[in-house]
Short mmCIF file of C-alpha atoms in Angstrom, two decimals:
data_model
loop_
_atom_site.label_atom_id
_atom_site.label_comp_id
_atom_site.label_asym_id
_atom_site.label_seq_id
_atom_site.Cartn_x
_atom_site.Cartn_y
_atom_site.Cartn_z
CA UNK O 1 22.02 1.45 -12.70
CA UNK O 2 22.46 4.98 -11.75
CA UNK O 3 20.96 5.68 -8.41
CA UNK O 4 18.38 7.99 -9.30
CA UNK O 5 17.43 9.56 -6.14
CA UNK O 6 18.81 8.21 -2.63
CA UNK O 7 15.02 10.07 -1.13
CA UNK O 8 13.16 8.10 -3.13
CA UNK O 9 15.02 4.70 -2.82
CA UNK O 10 14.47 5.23 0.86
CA UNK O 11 10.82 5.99 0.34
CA UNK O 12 10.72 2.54 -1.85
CA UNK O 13 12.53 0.58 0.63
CA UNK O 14 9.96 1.65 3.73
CA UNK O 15 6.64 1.55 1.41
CA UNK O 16 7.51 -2.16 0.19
CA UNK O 17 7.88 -3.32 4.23
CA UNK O 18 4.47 -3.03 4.37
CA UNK O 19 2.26 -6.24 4.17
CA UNK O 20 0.95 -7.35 0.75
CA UNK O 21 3.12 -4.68 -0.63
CA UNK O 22 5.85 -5.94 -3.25
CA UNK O 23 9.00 -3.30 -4.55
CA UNK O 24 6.69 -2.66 -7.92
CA UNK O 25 3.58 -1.56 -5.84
CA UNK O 26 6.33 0.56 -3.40
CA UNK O 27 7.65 2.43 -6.89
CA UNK O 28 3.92 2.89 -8.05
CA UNK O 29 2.90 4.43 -4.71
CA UNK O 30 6.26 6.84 -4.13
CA UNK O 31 6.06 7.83 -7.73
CA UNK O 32 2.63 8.89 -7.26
CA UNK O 33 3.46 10.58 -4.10
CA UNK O 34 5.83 12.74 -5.90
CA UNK O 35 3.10 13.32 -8.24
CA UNK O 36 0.28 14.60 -5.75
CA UNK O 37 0.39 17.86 -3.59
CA UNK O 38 2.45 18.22 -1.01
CA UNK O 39 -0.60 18.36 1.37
CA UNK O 40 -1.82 14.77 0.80
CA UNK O 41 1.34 13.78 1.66
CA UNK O 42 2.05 15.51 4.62
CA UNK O 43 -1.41 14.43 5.68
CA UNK O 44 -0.53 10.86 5.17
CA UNK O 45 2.75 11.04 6.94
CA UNK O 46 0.85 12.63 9.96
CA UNK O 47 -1.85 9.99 10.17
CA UNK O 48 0.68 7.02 10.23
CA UNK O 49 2.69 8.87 12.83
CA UNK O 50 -0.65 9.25 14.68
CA UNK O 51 -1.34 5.85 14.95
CA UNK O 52 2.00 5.82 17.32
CA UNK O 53 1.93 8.67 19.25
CA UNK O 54 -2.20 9.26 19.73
CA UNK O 55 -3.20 5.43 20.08
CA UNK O 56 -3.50 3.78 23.12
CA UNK O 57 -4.44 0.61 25.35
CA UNK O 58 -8.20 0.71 26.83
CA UNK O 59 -6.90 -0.54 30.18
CA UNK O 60 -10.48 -2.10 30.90
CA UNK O 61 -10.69 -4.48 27.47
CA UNK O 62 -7.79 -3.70 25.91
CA UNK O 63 -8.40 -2.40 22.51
CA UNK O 64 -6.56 0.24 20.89
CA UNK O 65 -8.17 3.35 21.61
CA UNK O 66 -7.95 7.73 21.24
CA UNK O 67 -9.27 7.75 25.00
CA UNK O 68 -8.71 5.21 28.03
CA UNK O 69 -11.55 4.44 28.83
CA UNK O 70 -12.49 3.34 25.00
CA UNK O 71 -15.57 4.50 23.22
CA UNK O 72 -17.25 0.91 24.09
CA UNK O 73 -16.11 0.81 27.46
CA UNK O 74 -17.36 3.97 28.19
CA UNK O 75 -20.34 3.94 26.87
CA UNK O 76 -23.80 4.15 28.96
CA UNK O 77 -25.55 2.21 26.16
CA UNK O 78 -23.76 -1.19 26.01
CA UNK O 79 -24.33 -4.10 28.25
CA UNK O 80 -21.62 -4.80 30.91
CA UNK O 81 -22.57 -8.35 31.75
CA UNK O 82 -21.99 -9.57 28.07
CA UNK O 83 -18.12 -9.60 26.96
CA UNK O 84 -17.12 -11.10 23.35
CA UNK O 85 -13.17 -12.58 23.60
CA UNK O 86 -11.26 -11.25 20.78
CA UNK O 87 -7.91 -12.23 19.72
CA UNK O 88 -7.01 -8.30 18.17
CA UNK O 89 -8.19 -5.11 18.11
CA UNK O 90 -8.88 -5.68 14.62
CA UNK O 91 -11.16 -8.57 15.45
CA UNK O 92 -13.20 -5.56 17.30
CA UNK O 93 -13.27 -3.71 14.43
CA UNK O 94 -14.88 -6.61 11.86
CA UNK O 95 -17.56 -7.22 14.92
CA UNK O 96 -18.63 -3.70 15.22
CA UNK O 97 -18.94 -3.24 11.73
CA UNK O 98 -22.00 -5.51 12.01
CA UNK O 99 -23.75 -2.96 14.58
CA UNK O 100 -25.24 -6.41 16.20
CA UNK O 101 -23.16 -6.91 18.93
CA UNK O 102 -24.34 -4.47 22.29
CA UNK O 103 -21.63 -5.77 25.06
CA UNK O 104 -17.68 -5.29 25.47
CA UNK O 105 -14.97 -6.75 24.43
CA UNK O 106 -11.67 -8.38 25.68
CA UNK O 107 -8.86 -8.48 23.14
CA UNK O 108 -6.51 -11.03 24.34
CA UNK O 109 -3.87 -9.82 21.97
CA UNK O 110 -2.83 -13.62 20.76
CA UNK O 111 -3.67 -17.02 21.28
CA UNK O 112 -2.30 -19.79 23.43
CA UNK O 113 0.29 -21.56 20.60
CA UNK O 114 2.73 -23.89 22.26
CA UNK O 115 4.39 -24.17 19.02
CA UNK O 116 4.94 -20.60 19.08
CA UNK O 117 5.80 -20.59 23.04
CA UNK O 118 3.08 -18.36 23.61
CA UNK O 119 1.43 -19.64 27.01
CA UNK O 120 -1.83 -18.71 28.88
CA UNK O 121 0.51 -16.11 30.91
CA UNK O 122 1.35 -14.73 27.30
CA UNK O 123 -2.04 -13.50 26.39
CA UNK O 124 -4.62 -11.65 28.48
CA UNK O 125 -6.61 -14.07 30.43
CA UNK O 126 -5.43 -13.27 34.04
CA UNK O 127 -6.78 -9.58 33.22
CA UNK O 128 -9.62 -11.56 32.19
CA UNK O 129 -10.50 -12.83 35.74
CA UNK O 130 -9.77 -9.63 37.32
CA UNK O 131 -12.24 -8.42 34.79
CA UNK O 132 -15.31 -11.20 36.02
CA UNK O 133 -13.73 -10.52 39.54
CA UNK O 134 -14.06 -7.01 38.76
CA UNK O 135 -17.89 -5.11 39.28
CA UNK O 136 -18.81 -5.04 35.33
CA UNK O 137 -21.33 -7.94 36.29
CA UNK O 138 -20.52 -10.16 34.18
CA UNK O 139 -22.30 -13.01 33.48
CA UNK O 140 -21.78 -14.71 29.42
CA UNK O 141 -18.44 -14.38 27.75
CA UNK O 142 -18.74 -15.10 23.60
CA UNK O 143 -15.74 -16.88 22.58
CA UNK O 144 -15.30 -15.00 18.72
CA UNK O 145 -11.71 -16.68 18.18
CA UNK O 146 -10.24 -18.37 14.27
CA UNK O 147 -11.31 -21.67 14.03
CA UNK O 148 -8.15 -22.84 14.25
CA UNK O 149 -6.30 -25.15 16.69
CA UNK O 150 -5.24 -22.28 18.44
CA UNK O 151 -7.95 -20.53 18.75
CA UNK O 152 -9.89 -23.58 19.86
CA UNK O 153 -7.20 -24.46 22.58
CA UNK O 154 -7.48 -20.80 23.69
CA UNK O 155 -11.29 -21.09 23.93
CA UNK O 156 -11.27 -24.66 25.89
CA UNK O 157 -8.44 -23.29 28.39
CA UNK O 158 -11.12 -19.96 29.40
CA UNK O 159 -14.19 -22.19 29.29
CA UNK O 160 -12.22 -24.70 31.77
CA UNK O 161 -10.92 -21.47 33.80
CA UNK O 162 -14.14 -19.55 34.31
CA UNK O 163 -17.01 -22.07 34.17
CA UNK O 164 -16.64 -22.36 37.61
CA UNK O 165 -17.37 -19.19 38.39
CA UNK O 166 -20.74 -19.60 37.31
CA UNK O 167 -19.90 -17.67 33.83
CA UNK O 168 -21.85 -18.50 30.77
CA UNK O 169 -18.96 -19.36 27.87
CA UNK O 170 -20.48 -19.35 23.99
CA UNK O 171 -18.99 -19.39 21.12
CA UNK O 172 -20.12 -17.99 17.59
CA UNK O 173 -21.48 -20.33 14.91
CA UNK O 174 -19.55 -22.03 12.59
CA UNK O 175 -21.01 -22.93 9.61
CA UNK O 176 -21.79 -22.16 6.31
CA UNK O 177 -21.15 -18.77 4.76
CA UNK O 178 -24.78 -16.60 3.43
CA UNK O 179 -24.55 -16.81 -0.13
CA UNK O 180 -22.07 -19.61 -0.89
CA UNK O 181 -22.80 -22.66 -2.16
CA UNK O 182 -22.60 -25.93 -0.66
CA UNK O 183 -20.16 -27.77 -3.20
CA UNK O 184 -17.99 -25.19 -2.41
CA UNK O 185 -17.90 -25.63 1.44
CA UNK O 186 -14.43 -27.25 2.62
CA UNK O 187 -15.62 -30.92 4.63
CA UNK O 188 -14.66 -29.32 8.13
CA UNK O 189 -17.23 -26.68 8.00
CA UNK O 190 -19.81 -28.74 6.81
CA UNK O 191 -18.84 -31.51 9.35
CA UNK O 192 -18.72 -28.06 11.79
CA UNK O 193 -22.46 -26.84 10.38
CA UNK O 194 -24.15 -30.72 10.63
CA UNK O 195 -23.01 -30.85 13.90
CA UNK O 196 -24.51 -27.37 14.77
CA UNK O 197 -27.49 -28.09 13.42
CA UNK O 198 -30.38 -25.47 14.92
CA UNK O 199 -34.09 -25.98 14.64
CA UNK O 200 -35.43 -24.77 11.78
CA UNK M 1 -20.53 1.10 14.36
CA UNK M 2 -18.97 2.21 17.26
CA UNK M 3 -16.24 4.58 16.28
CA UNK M 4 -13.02 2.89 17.62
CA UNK M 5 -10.66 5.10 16.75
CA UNK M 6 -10.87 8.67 15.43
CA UNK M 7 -6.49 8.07 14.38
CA UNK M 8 -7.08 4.82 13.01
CA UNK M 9 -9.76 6.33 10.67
CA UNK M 10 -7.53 9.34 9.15
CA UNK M 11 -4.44 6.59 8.91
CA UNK M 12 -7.03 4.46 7.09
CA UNK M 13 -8.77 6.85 4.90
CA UNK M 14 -5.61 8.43 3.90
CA UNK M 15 -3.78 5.07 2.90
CA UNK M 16 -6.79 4.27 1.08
CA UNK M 17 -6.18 7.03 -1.28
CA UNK M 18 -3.08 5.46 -2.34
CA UNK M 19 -3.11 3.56 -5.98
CA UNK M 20 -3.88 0.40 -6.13
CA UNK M 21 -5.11 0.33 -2.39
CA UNK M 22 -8.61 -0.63 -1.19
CA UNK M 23 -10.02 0.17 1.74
CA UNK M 24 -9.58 -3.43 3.07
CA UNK M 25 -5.92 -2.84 2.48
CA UNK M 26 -5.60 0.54 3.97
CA UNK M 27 -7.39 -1.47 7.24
CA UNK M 28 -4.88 -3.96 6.98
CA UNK M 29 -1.77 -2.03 6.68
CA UNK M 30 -3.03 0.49 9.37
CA UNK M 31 -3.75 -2.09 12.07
CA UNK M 32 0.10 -3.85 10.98
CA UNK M 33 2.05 -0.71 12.07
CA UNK M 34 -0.16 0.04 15.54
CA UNK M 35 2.10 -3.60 16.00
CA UNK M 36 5.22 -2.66 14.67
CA UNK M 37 7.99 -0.67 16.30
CA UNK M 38 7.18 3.01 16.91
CA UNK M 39 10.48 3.45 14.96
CA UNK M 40 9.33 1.48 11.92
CA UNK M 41 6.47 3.71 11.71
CA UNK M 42 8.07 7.25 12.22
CA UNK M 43 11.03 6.07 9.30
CA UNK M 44 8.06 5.55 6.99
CA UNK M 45 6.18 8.95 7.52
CA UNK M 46 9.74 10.43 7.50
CA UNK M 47 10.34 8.79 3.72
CA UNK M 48 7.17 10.11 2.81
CA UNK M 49 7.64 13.34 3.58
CA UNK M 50 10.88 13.81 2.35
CA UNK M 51 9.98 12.95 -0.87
CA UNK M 52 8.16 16.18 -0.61
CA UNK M 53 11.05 18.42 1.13
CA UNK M 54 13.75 16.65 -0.58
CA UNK M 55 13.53 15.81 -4.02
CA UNK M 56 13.27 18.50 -6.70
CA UNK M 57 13.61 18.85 -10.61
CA UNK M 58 16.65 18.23 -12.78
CA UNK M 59 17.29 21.86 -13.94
CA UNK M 60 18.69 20.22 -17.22
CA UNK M 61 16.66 16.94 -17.87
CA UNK M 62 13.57 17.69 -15.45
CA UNK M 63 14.03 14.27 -13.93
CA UNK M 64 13.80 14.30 -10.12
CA UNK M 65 16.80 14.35 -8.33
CA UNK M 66 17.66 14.95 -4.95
CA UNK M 67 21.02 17.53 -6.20
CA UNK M 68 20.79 19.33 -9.15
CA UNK M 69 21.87 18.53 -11.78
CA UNK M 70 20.79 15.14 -11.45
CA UNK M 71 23.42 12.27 -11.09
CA UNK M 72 22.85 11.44 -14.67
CA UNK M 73 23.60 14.77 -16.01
CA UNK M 74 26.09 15.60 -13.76
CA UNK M 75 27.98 12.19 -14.46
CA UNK M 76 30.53 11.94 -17.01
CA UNK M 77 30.47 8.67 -18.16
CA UNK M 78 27.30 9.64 -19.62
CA UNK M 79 27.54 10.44 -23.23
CA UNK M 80 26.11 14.17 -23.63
CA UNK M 81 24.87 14.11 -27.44
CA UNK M 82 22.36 11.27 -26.96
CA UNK M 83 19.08 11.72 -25.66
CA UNK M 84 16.21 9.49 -24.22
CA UNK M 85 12.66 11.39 -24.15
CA UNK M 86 10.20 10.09 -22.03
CA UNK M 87 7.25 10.93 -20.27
CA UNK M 88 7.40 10.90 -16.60
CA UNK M 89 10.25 10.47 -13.89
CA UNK M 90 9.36 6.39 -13.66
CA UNK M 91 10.58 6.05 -17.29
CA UNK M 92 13.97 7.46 -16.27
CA UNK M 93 13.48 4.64 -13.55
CA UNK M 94 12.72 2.01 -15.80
CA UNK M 95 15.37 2.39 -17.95
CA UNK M 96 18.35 2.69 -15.60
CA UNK M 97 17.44 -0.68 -14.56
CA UNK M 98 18.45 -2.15 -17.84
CA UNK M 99 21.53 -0.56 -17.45
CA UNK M 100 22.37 -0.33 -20.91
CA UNK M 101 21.38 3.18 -22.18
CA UNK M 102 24.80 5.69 -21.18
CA UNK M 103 23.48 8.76 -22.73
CA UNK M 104 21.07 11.46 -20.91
CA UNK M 105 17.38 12.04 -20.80
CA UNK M 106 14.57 14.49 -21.26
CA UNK M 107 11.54 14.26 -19.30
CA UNK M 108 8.50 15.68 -21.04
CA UNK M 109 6.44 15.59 -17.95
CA UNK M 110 3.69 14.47 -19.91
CA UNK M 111 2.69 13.58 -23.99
CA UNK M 112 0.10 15.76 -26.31
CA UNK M 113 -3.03 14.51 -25.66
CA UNK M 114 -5.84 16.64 -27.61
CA UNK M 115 -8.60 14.70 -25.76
CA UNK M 116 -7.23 16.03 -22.01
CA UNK M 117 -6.87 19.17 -23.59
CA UNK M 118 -2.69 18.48 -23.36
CA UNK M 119 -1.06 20.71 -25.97
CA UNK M 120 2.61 20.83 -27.09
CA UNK M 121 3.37 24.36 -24.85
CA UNK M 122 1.92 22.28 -21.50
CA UNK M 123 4.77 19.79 -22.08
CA UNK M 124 8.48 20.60 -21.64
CA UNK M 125 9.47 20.37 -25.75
CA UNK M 126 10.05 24.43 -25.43
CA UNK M 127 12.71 23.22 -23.04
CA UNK M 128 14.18 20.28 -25.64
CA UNK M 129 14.47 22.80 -28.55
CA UNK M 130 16.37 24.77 -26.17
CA UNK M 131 18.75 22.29 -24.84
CA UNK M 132 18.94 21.37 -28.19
CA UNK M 133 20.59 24.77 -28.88
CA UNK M 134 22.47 24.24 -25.77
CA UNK M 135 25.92 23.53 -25.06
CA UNK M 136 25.57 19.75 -24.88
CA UNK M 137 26.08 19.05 -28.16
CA UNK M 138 23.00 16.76 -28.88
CA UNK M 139 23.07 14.58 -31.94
CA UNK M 140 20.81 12.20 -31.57
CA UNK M 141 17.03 12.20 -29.97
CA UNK M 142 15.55 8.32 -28.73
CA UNK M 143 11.92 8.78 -28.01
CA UNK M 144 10.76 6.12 -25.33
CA UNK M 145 7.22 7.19 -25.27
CA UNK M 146 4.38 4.71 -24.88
CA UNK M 147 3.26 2.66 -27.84
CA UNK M 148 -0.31 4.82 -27.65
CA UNK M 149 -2.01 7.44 -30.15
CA UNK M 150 -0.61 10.35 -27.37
CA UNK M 151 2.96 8.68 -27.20
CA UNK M 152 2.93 8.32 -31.48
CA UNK M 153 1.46 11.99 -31.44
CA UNK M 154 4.12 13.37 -29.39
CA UNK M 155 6.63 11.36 -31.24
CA UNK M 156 5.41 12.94 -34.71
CA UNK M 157 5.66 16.18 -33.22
CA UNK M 158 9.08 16.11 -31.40
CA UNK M 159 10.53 14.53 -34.82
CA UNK M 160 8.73 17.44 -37.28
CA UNK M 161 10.17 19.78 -35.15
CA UNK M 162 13.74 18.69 -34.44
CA UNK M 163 14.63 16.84 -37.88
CA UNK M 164 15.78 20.10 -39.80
CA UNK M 165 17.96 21.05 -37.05
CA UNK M 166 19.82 18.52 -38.27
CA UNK M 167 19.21 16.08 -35.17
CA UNK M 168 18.40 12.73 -35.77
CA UNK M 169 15.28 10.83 -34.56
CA UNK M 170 14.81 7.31 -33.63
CA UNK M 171 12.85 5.49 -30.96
CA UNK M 172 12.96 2.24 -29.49
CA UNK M 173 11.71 -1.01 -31.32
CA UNK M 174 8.26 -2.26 -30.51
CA UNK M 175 8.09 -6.11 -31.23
CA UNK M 176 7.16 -9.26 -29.48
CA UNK M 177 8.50 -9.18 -25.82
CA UNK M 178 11.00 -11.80 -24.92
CA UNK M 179 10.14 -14.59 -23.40
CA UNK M 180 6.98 -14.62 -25.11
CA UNK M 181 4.52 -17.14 -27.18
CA UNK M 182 3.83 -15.78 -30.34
CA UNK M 183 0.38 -16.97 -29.92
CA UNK M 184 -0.46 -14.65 -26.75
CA UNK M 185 0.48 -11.41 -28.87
CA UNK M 186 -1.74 -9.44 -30.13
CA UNK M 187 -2.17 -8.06 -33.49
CA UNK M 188 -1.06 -4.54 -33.40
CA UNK M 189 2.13 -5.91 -31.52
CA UNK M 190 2.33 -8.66 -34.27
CA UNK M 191 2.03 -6.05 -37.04
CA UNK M 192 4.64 -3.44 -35.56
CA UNK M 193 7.08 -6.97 -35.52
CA UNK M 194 6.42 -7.32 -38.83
CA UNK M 195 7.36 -3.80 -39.89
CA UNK M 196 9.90 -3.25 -37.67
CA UNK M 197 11.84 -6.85 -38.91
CA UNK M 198 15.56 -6.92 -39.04
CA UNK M 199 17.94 -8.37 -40.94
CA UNK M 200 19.29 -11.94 -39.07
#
């Protein structure tokens, strides 16, 4: 095969790096690229390099933010005494998109995984305490980890850490989904939806 | 929704205008590089761009190319009197991967295409006819245009125009694909197969 262009190979190779992004998705996208004006692709370029060089830690919840504080931290209208345990930024981002939730957050930034040799040291949790130890007031913490073992060890470690401080730990429902059907629903989430059975 | 991040928006909204990428996508890919290596990051905008600031048209065969001439035309393994028509810069692509055509190509930059109001002078056949009467010798045109009304269209043209200059036309066989069931073709396919049968 002649090597058609050594620019676009390169362009190829980065694209198809990306996740959920195979080398025939790459070649669509950089042969497009060519395609468009320059301006879109400038404008792309800039945005991704953005993300690195404008983006930074919130150091009171730490989410990835334009500002330190972050919007949610610093603003008058959410509650302070209500925090909702994240394990990434992008966790934040799914929540908020539901407009429901008034508190902060606390993005742990992983899970406790001893399989992975990530410990309670590895994630956020002693900025956690500071935080309760802190003068945001606060009183509940919502546990909105995967329903995973991970996540579940994560969430039993905090409860068992701050409970007695006299904090409030939840955690959100499990259940199942609006709209699905029930002979669809895998046997742990229906075991996980009997057992959190509300009145009706 | 609380705005998180004014950066992570524009990276977001500008993946999403990529083919063949939602916005779900775009919002996954985004929040994968704030975690990867700054360098990672920069190296893809870099790619991008270049394919802006580096790549240009084959003066000769109007592929892309980041020297011109291109690496095909300039080689000279290739033979010079055979030539490949196709329709965009990908074809070029697609074909060097077989590795089995060794003469040069001719990129059209587009087919005739009535309905998009696409006519022969908005394509680069001016350009053929002149190579054509060139210095290169050409004896022989391959069309490798898609198997659509524009591609047979632009075909018809190219061949009433070239034939009594003494230049032969052929293009490549349409047939059943290899590897296939006869009984997941479908009929036009099966009918071109037909017509196009050769002798065993």
């Amino acid at each position: 095969m002649q090597l058609i262009s050594e620019t676009l190979e390169q362009a190829i190779e980065q694209l198809a790096r990306l996740p959920g992004m195979g080398r025939k998705s790459a070649q669509r996208i950089a042969m497009h690229l060519l395609k468009v004006d320059n301006e879109q692709v400038f404008l792309l370029a800039e945005a991704l390099n953005h993300l690195k060089t404008r983006i930074q830690t919130c150091s009171t919840c730490y989410n990835i933010t334009d500002e330190d504080p972050c919007p949610v931290c610093a603003s008058e209208k959410r509650e302070t005494g209500l925090v909702c345990i994240v394990e990434e930024p992008k966790d934040v981002y799914t929540i908020e998109r539901t407009r429901e939730f008034t508190g902060r957050y606390h993005v742990l930034g992983g899970v406790i995984s001893p399989m992975q040799n990530i410990g309670p040291n590895d994630i956020r949790i002693q900025e956690l305490i500071q935080r309760i130890h802190g003068n945001e007031g606060i009183r509940e913490l919502i546990l909105a980890l995967n329903p995973d073992a991970e996540g579940e060890a994560t969430g039993y470690y905090i409860n068992k850490l701050v409970s007695p401080l006299g904090i409030k730990v939840t955690r959100i429902a499990h259940g199942i989904p609006m709209g699905t059907d029930l002979e669809f629903i895998d046997d742990a989430t229906l075991t996980r939806a009997f057992a959190g059975r509300q009145a009706f």
